[in-house]
Every structure is written in structure tokens, then in C-alpha cells.
């Protein structure tokens, strides 16, 4: 069988130097009395390119006390929806880390079986978790002594957490709609694929109920079921129960509701106002421009990366933090006063 994996010895043999010389050049460990002529360095780099040499990541990490590798875990479930907040989170994590030389960011998109650790085989200096991983992964993190930051999820012992304030965000929504004059406000709950125990599902729904109650308003039937059929939901809430506004759990709910409204010949915001939770990245592509609650995904990514950088720069400075970021209401073109509504208010 022909050899397909090129190793350090192959590069050294091709360049006519020792393995240690190749290792020092590739890891930029010159100095302390060790020098390499420019022509030798050039020969080594040419050999690497010619042989298409790829370092063994596992061996490389095991040989180092510090790897400066950060593993972003939970991508298989967090990144499954088009345009969700975690894509913006990762963009801003990498933006912060890219200001620091030598840091490698590895995003895990693998599907892991229950009870199997999400951690890679190689050594990492830190982990950033998108919403959730299984208990076995947290156990491994603690066992290895790897610090972690959880974004928009539950915080276990010995980790930091950065998440949006969904209770405060829903209060902003209800206040905005009632100030416009809405009294019949429906809630399009998360789809069944999201009813997985994530805290945002419970926080948004329970706050919707308590805020309506505090204002003497009744919830619209359908708020406590997962949103599976948008047309059926609009017929039940807007047409039958005279709802003048709909709050959607997320941007995909809102997009499906907008499409269903078009099929039912319902105009937004003339027939009902629509608002959702998301971030600017996803709502920019919708028409009409959607009023939304900004979950501050950009800030979540930046703060998470900064916490991890502080640890990388000084291990002794590690402090476990629970940071809750207030959300922001962005008013655009899908919310308006119910006095503009004609068809259903008169019936």
C-alpha cells in the first residue's frame, strides 16, 4: 500500500534537515541560541508545500501545555435554523479572537449521541457552548480543568454564562403593543422542535401571560401550543378571535406567519401587527421590515470571547460570571395602532 499520510520525518528527509529543525521552524521556536539560515528555512517551507504536510493536531496539542485552541460546542443544534442568532454570535466571537495572534477557533457541527462527550480528542484551552451540551460534556470539562462560557443557556458549576433577558424583552413587547392601543394580543409559541426545555421558551411564554394579566387583558387561545400550522393559527387568532397583534417566539415563526398572512390575504400591519424575538441579521431580509426584539447576539458573542481571552491571558484571573444582557426593541413597519384595522374590528 502506498503511503498517504505525510509526517514530520518525511518533511525533514525531503529538506535534508533534522526533525527538530523542522519542528522549530514550523512552530516559530527560534532563538535561545538556535538559528536557521534563510535558505534552510526556505527549503523546509518548500518541502511542506510540496508534500502537502498537515500537522497532527492531536500530537501537537498533547506536546503543549497551552494550545490556544478554543472549541465552540453545540453547533449541530444551535446552527440548524437559517439566520438564527448563533451565526451572529460566532461571527463576533471570531472577530474578537482574530485581534489576538495564535488563537485557533474550532466549531463543532457533529451530531453527538446522548451520554457521549462533545469534547474533541485534542487538548483545548477553553470551550464556548452555544445554548447546551449534555451532562457528560460538562463532566469532561471539569475533569480536564477546561474553563467554559455558556451562551444563552443554563450555567453549570465552574463556568460563566452570557444570556439575553427574555423576561425584560417580553415586557418591552407587551408595553409597545398596549401603548399603540392593542388589547387583543396573541402569542405564537415556539415550534415543537424548540420546545426542548430551553429557558427562553418558558420565560417568553410566562411573561406574556403575567404582563397581559397585569394590564387586565386576556390571552388569546392558542398561546400554549407549539406553532405547527401558521395559516391555522392566524385563522384561529386573528380571524376568529379578533386578535389585532401577534407576538412570535422567533424569526422563523414570524416569517411563516408573514407567508401565511399573504396566502390568507391579510395585510401587515393593517389587519394585524407582528413582532418577534431575533436579531437584526435575520429581520433585515424580510419585507415589510419586521419590528423585533434584538436579543443582542453581537454583544453576547463579544462578551463571551472577552471572558475567554481574560482567562487565556491570565489563568489566575478566572472568575465565573453570570451576565444577563437587556434586550432592545427595534420598531419598524409591522406594528401600528389597531385603529388602522378595518375588516375584523367591525365584525
Coordinates of C-alpha atoms in Angstrom, one line a residue:
X1 CA 0.0 0.0 0.0
X2 CA 1.3 3.5 -0.8
X3 CA 1.8 5.9 2.0
X4 CA -0.8 8.7 2.0
X5 CA -0.1 10.5 5.3
X6 CA 2.9 12.7 5.3
X7 CA 4.6 13.1 8.7
X8 CA 7.4 15.3 10.1
X9 CA 10.1 12.8 9.2
X10 CA 9.1 13.0 5.6
X11 CA 9.4 16.7 5.6
X12 CA 12.8 16.5 7.3
X13 CA 14.1 13.9 4.9
X14 CA 12.9 15.9 1.8
X15 CA 14.5 19.1 3.2
X16 CA 17.7 17.3 4.3
X17 CA 17.5 18.5 7.9
X18 CA 16.6 17.0 11.3
X19 CA 13.0 16.6 12.6
X20 CA 13.8 19.0 15.5
X21 CA 14.8 21.7 13.0
X22 CA 11.6 21.3 11.1
X23 CA 9.6 21.4 14.3
X24 CA 11.3 24.6 15.5
X25 CA 10.7 26.3 12.1
X26 CA 7.1 25.4 11.8
X27 CA 6.3 26.3 15.4
X28 CA 8.3 29.5 15.2
X29 CA 10.6 28.5 18.1
X30 CA 13.8 30.1 17.0
X31 CA 16.1 31.9 19.4
X32 CA 17.8 31.0 22.6
X33 CA 20.9 30.1 20.7
X34 CA 19.1 28.2 17.9
X35 CA 19.2 29.8 14.5
X36 CA 18.4 28.6 11.0
X37 CA 19.8 30.0 7.8
X38 CA 17.3 31.6 5.5
X39 CA 18.0 29.1 2.7
X40 CA 17.3 26.2 5.1
X41 CA 14.1 27.8 6.3
X42 CA 13.0 28.3 2.7
X43 CA 13.8 24.6 1.9
X44 CA 11.7 23.4 4.8
X45 CA 8.7 25.5 3.8
X46 CA 9.0 24.4 0.2
X47 CA 9.1 20.8 1.4
X48 CA 5.9 21.4 3.4
X49 CA 4.2 22.8 0.4
X50 CA 5.4 20.1 -2.0
X51 CA 4.5 17.2 0.3
X52 CA 1.2 18.9 1.4
X53 CA 2.2 18.3 5.0
X54 CA -0.6 18.7 7.6
X55 CA 0.5 18.7 11.3
X56 CA -1.1 16.1 13.5
X57 CA -3.4 18.2 15.6
X58 CA -3.7 15.6 18.4
X59 CA 0.0 15.0 18.7
X60 CA 0.7 18.8 18.5
X61 CA -1.8 19.5 21.3
X62 CA -0.5 16.7 23.6
X63 CA 3.0 18.1 23.3
X64 CA 1.9 21.5 24.6
X65 CA 0.8 22.8 28.0
X66 CA -1.1 25.6 26.3
X67 CA -2.6 25.2 22.8
X68 CA -4.6 28.4 22.4
X69 CA -7.4 26.3 20.9
X70 CA -10.9 27.3 21.7
X71 CA -13.7 24.8 20.9
X72 CA -17.2 26.1 20.2
X73 CA -19.6 23.3 21.1
X74 CA -23.3 22.8 20.4
X75 CA -23.3 23.8 16.7
X76 CA -25.2 20.9 15.5
X77 CA -28.4 22.1 17.2
X78 CA -27.8 25.8 17.6
X79 CA -27.0 26.5 13.9
X80 CA -29.7 24.4 12.4
X81 CA -32.1 27.3 11.7
X82 CA -31.4 29.7 8.9
X83 CA -30.3 33.1 10.1
X84 CA -30.6 32.3 13.8
X85 CA -28.8 34.4 16.5
X86 CA -25.9 31.9 16.9
X87 CA -24.5 32.7 13.5
X88 CA -24.1 36.3 14.5
X89 CA -22.7 35.1 17.9
X90 CA -20.0 33.1 16.2
X91 CA -19.1 35.9 13.8
X92 CA -18.4 38.2 16.7
X93 CA -16.6 35.6 18.8
X94 CA -14.2 35.2 15.9
X95 CA -14.0 38.9 15.4
X96 CA -12.7 39.4 18.9
X97 CA -10.3 36.4 18.8
X98 CA -8.9 37.5 15.5
X99 CA -7.4 40.5 17.2
X100 CA -5.2 38.1 19.2
X101 CA -2.4 36.2 17.4
X102 CA -2.2 32.4 17.6
X103 CA -5.7 31.6 18.7
X104 CA -7.5 28.8 16.8
X105 CA -11.3 28.5 16.9
X106 CA -12.9 25.2 16.2
X107 CA -16.7 25.0 15.7
X108 CA -18.2 21.6 16.3
X109 CA -21.0 20.7 14.0
X110 CA -21.1 17.0 14.7
X111 CA -24.2 15.2 16.0
X112 CA -23.4 13.6 19.3
X113 CA -25.3 10.7 20.9
X114 CA -26.7 11.2 24.4
X115 CA -24.2 10.4 27.0
X116 CA -21.2 10.9 24.7
X117 CA -18.9 13.8 25.3
X118 CA -18.8 16.6 22.8
X119 CA -15.2 17.4 23.5
X120 CA -12.5 16.8 20.9
X121 CA -9.7 14.3 21.4
X122 CA -7.1 17.0 21.3
X123 CA -6.3 19.4 24.2
X124 CA -8.1 22.7 24.2
X125 CA -7.6 25.8 26.4
X126 CA -11.3 26.8 26.6
X127 CA -14.8 26.0 25.4
X128 CA -17.7 28.2 24.4
X129 CA -21.1 26.5 24.4
X130 CA -23.9 27.5 22.2
X131 CA -27.0 27.1 24.4
X132 CA -26.4 23.5 25.6
X133 CA -24.4 20.3 25.6
X134 CA -25.1 17.1 27.5
X135 CA -24.1 16.5 31.1
X136 CA -21.2 14.2 30.1
X137 CA -19.6 17.1 28.3
X138 CA -19.7 19.3 31.4
X139 CA -18.2 16.4 33.4
X140 CA -15.3 16.1 31.0
X141 CA -14.7 19.9 31.0
X142 CA -14.5 19.8 34.8
X143 CA -12.3 16.7 34.8
X144 CA -9.9 18.3 32.3
X145 CA -10.0 21.7 34.1
X146 CA -11.2 23.4 30.9
X147 CA -13.0 26.8 31.5
X148 CA -16.2 27.3 29.6
X149 CA -18.6 30.1 28.8
X150 CA -22.3 29.1 28.0
X151 CA -24.1 31.4 25.7
X152 CA -27.9 31.6 26.1
X153 CA -28.1 28.5 28.2
X154 CA -28.0 27.1 31.7
X155 CA -24.8 27.7 33.7
X156 CA -23.4 24.6 35.4
X157 CA -20.8 24.9 38.2
X158 CA -17.4 26.3 37.3
X159 CA -18.5 28.1 34.2
X160 CA -19.6 31.5 33.1
X161 CA -22.8 32.3 31.3
X162 CA -23.9 35.1 28.9
X163 CA -27.6 35.3 28.0
X164 CA -30.3 37.7 27.0
X165 CA -33.0 38.9 29.4
X166 CA -36.1 37.4 27.8
X167 CA -38.4 38.4 30.6
X168 CA -37.4 42.1 30.2
X169 CA -37.7 41.7 26.4
X170 CA -41.3 40.4 26.5
X171 CA -42.2 43.3 28.8
X172 CA -40.9 45.7 26.2
X173 CA -43.1 43.9 23.6
X174 CA -46.3 44.0 25.6
X175 CA -45.7 47.6 26.6
X176 CA -45.1 48.6 23.0
X177 CA -48.3 47.0 21.8
X178 CA -50.5 48.2 24.5
X179 CA -49.2 51.8 24.1
X180 CA -50.3 51.5 20.5
X181 CA -53.7 50.5 21.8
X182 CA -53.8 46.8 21.3
X183 CA -55.9 44.8 23.7
X184 CA -56.3 41.5 21.8
X185 CA -52.7 40.2 21.7
X186 CA -51.9 36.7 20.5
X187 CA -48.7 34.7 21.1
X188 CA -47.2 32.3 18.5
X189 CA -45.3 29.9 20.7
X190 CA -42.1 28.0 19.7
X191 CA -42.4 25.2 17.2
X192 CA -42.3 21.6 18.6
X193 CA -38.6 21.4 17.6
X194 CA -37.8 24.2 20.0
X195 CA -40.0 23.0 22.9
X196 CA -36.9 21.3 24.4
X197 CA -36.7 22.8 27.8
X198 CA -34.8 25.9 26.7
X199 CA -35.3 28.7 29.2
X200 CA -36.3 31.2 26.6
X201 CA -39.4 29.2 25.8
X202 CA -40.7 29.3 29.4
X203 CA -39.6 32.9 30.0
X204 CA -41.2 34.4 27.0
X205 CA -44.5 32.5 27.4
X206 CA -44.9 33.0 31.2
X207 CA -44.0 36.7 30.9
X208 CA -46.6 37.1 28.1
X209 CA -49.2 35.8 30.5
X210 CA -48.2 37.8 33.5
X211 CA -47.8 41.1 31.6
X212 CA -51.3 40.7 30.0
X213 CA -52.7 39.9 33.4
X214 CA -51.1 43.0 35.0
X215 CA -52.8 45.2 32.3
X216 CA -56.2 43.5 32.8
X217 CA -56.0 41.8 29.4
X218 CA -56.9 38.2 28.5
X219 CA -54.6 35.9 26.5
X220 CA -55.7 34.7 23.1
X221 CA -56.4 30.9 22.8
X222 CA -53.5 29.1 21.2
X223 CA -50.7 30.7 23.1
X224 CA -49.8 27.4 25.0
X225 CA -49.4 25.2 21.9
X226 CA -46.4 24.9 19.6
X227 CA -46.8 26.7 16.3
X228 CA -47.1 24.0 13.6
X229 CA -49.5 25.5 11.0
X230 CA -49.3 29.3 10.6
X231 CA -52.5 29.5 8.5
X232 CA -54.5 27.6 11.1
X233 CA -53.0 29.8 13.8
X234 CA -54.0 33.1 12.1
X235 CA -57.5 31.9 11.3
X236 CA -58.0 31.0 15.0
X237 CA -56.4 34.1 16.5
X238 CA -56.8 37.0 14.0
X239 CA -59.9 36.0 12.1
X240 CA -62.0 34.1 14.7
X241 CA -60.8 35.7 18.0
X242 CA -60.2 39.2 16.6
X243 CA -56.5 39.5 17.7
X244 CA -55.0 42.7 16.5
X245 CA -51.4 41.8 17.2
X246 CA -49.3 38.7 17.2
X247 CA -46.0 38.1 19.1
X248 CA -43.9 35.4 17.5
X249 CA -41.4 33.4 19.5
X250 CA -38.7 33.7 16.9
X251 CA -37.9 35.0 13.4
X252 CA -38.8 31.7 11.6
X253 CA -42.2 31.8 13.3
X254 CA -42.6 35.4 12.1
X255 CA -41.5 34.5 8.5
X256 CA -44.0 31.6 8.4
X257 CA -46.8 33.9 9.7
X258 CA -46.0 36.6 7.1
X259 CA -46.2 34.0 4.3
X260 CA -49.4 32.6 5.7
X261 CA -50.9 36.1 6.0
X262 CA -50.1 36.7 2.3
X263 CA -52.0 33.4 1.4
X264 CA -54.9 34.4 3.5
X265 CA -54.9 38.0 2.1
X266 CA -54.2 39.5 5.5
X267 CA -52.1 42.7 5.4
X268 CA -49.5 43.5 8.0
X269 CA -49.9 45.8 9.9
X270 CA -53.3 46.8 8.5
X271 CA -55.0 43.6 9.6
X272 CA -52.7 42.7 12.5
X273 CA -49.4 43.8 13.9
X274 CA -46.5 41.4 14.1
X275 CA -43.4 41.4 16.3
X276 CA -40.8 38.7 17.1
X277 CA -37.6 37.9 19.0
X278 CA -34.4 37.7 17.0
X279 CA -31.6 40.0 15.8
X280 CA -31.0 42.5 13.0
X281 CA -29.3 40.0 10.8
X282 CA -32.4 37.9 10.1
X283 CA -35.0 40.6 10.1
X284 CA -33.2 42.7 7.5
X285 CA -34.2 40.3 4.7
X286 CA -37.9 40.4 5.5
X287 CA -40.5 42.6 3.8
X288 CA -42.2 44.6 5.2
X289 CA -39.4 45.4 7.7
X290 CA -40.1 43.5 10.8
X291 CA -40.5 45.0 14.3
X292 CA -38.4 42.8 16.6
X293 CA -36.7 42.4 20.0
X294 CA -33.0 42.4 19.5
X295 CA -31.5 39.6 21.6
X296 CA -28.1 41.3 21.5
X297 CA -26.4 38.3 19.8
X298 CA -23.5 40.5 18.7
X299 CA -22.9 41.6 22.3
X300 CA -23.2 38.1 23.6
X301 CA -20.5 36.9 21.2
X302 CA -18.2 39.7 22.1
X303 CA -18.6 39.4 25.8
X304 CA -18.1 35.6 25.7
X305 CA -14.9 35.9 23.8
X306 CA -13.6 38.7 26.1
X307 CA -14.3 36.4 29.1
X308 CA -12.3 33.6 27.5
X309 CA -9.5 36.0 26.4
X310 CA -9.1 37.2 30.0
X311 CA -8.6 33.6 31.1
X312 CA -6.1 32.8 28.3
X313 CA -4.1 35.9 29.3
X314 CA -4.1 35.2 33.0
X315 CA -5.2 31.8 34.3
X316 CA -5.3 33.1 37.8
X317 CA -7.9 35.8 36.9
X318 CA -10.6 33.3 36.0
X319 CA -13.9 34.4 37.6
X320 CA -17.2 32.6 37.0
X321 CA -19.7 35.2 35.8
X322 CA -23.4 35.2 35.1
X323 CA -24.1 38.1 32.7
X324 CA -27.7 38.9 31.6
X325 CA -28.0 41.4 28.8
X326 CA -31.0 43.6 28.4
X327 CA -32.8 43.2 25.1
X328 CA -33.7 46.1 22.8
X329 CA -36.9 46.8 21.0
X330 CA -36.5 47.8 17.3
X331 CA -39.6 49.3 15.9
X332 CA -40.1 49.0 12.1
X333 CA -43.0 48.6 9.8
X334 CA -45.0 45.6 11.1
X335 CA -46.6 47.2 14.2
X336 CA -49.2 50.0 14.1
X337 CA -52.2 51.3 16.0
X338 CA -55.2 48.9 15.8
X339 CA -57.3 51.9 14.8
X340 CA -56.0 51.3 11.3
X341 CA -57.6 47.9 11.2
X342 CA -60.9 47.7 9.3
X343 CA -62.2 44.3 8.4
X344 CA -62.1 42.3 11.6
X345 CA -62.8 45.1 14.2
X346 CA -66.1 45.8 12.6
X347 CA -67.3 42.2 12.5

